[in-house]
mmCIF file of C-alpha atoms in Angstrom:
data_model
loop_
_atom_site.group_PDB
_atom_site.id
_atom_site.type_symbol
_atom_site.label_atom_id
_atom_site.label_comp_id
_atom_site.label_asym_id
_atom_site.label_seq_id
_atom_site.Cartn_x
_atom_site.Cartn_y
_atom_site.Cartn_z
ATOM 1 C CA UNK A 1 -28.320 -57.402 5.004
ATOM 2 C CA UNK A 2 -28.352 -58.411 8.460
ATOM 3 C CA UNK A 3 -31.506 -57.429 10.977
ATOM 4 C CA UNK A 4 -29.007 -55.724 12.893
ATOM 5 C CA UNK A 5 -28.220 -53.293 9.913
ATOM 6 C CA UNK A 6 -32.200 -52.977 9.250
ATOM 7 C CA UNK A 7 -32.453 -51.933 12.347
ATOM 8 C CA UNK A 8 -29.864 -49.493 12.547
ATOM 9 C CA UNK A 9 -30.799 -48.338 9.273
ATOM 10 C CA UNK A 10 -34.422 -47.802 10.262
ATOM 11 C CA UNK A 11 -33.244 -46.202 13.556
ATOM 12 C CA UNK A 12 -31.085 -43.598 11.321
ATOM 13 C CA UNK A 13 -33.764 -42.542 9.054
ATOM 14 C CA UNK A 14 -36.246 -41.769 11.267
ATOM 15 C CA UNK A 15 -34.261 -39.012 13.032
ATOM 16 C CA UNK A 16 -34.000 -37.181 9.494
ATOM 17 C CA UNK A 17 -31.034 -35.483 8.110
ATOM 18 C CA UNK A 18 -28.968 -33.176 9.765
ATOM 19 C CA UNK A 19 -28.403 -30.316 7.422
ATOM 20 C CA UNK A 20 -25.227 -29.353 8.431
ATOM 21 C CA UNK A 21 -21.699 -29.328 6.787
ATOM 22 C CA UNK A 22 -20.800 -32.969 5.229
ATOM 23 C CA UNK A 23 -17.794 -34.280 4.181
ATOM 24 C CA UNK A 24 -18.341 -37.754 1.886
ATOM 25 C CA UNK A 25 -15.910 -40.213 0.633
ATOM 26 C CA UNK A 26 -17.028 -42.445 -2.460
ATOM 27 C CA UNK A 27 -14.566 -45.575 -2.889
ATOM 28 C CA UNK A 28 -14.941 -45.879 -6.665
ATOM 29 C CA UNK A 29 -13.274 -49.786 -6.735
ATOM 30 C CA UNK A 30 -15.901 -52.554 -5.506
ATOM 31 C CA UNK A 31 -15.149 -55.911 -6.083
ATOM 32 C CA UNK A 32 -18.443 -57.522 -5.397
ATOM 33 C CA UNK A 33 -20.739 -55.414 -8.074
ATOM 34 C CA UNK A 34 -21.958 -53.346 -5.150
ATOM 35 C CA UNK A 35 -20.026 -50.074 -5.914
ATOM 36 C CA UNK A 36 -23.022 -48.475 -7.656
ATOM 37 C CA UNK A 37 -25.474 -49.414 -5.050
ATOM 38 C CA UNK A 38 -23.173 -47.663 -2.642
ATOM 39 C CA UNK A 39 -22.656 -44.422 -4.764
ATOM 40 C CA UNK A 40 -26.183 -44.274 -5.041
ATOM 41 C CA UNK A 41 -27.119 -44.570 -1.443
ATOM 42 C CA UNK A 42 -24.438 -41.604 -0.854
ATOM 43 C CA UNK A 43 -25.749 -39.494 -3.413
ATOM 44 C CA UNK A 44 -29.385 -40.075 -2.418
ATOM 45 C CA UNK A 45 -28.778 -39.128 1.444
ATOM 46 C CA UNK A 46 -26.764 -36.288 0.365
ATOM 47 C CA UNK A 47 -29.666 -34.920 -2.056
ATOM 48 C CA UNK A 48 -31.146 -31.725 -0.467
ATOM 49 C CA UNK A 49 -28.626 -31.037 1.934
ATOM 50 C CA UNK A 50 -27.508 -27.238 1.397
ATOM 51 C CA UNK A 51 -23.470 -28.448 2.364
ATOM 52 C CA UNK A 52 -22.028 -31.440 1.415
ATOM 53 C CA UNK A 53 -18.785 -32.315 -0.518
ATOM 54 C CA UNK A 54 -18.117 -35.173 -2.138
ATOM 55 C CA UNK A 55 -14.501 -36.810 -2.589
ATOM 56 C CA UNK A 56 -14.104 -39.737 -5.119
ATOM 57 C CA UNK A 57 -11.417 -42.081 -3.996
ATOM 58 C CA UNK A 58 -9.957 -44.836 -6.929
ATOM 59 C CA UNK A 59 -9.963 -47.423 -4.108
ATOM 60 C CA UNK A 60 -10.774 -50.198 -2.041
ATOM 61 C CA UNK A 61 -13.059 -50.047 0.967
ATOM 62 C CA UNK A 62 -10.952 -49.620 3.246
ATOM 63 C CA UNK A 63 -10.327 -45.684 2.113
ATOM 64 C CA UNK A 64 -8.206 -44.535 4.556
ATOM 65 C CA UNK A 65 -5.840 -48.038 4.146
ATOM 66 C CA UNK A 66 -5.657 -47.036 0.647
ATOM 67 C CA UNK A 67 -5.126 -43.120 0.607
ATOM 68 C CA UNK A 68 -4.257 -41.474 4.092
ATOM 69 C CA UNK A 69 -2.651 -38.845 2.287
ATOM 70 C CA UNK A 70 -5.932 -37.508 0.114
ATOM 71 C CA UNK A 71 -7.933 -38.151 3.356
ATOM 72 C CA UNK A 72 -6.092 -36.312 5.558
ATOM 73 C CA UNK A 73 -5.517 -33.520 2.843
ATOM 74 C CA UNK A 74 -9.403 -33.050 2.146
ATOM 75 C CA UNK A 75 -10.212 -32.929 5.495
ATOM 76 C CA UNK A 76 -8.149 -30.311 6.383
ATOM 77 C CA UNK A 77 -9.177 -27.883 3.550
ATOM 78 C CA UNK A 78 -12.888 -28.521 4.458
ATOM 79 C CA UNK A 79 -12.419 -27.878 8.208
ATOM 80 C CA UNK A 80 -10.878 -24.626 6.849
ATOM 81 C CA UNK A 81 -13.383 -24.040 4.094
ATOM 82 C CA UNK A 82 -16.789 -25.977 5.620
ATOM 83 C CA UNK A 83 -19.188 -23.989 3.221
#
């Protein structure tokens, strides 16, 4: 990880979480072996939020490349349905 992303990352944390309504895609497909790391680190900043939905994609990275349709779809129904 670059110093850059340290930095950022250590930026981020220190202003907390917002609890406020979260919407979270997971790409379930990583090629390098880093696909549980990254489920992790989603699950762990979600933990203790009181709204956040999570949406498993079976893709790539590049989520929205790879499924526009399921994207666009769940964001809709949680703009409608944010709790």
């Amino acid at each position: 990880i670059s110093s850059d992303a340290k930095e950022n990352a250590s930026l981020v944390a220190s202003g907390g979480k917002p609890d406020i309504p979260m919407l979270l895609f997971i790409s379930e497909k990583k090629l390098d072996g880093s696909r549980d790391l990254w489920k992790k680190v989603a699950y762990d900043y979600a933990e203790g939020l009181n709204s956040v939905s999570v949406v498993k994609l079976d893709c790539g990275h590049y989520i929205f490349q790879y499924e526009p349709e399921k994207i666009t779809k769940e964001i809709k129904v949680f703009l409608h349905n944010p709790d």
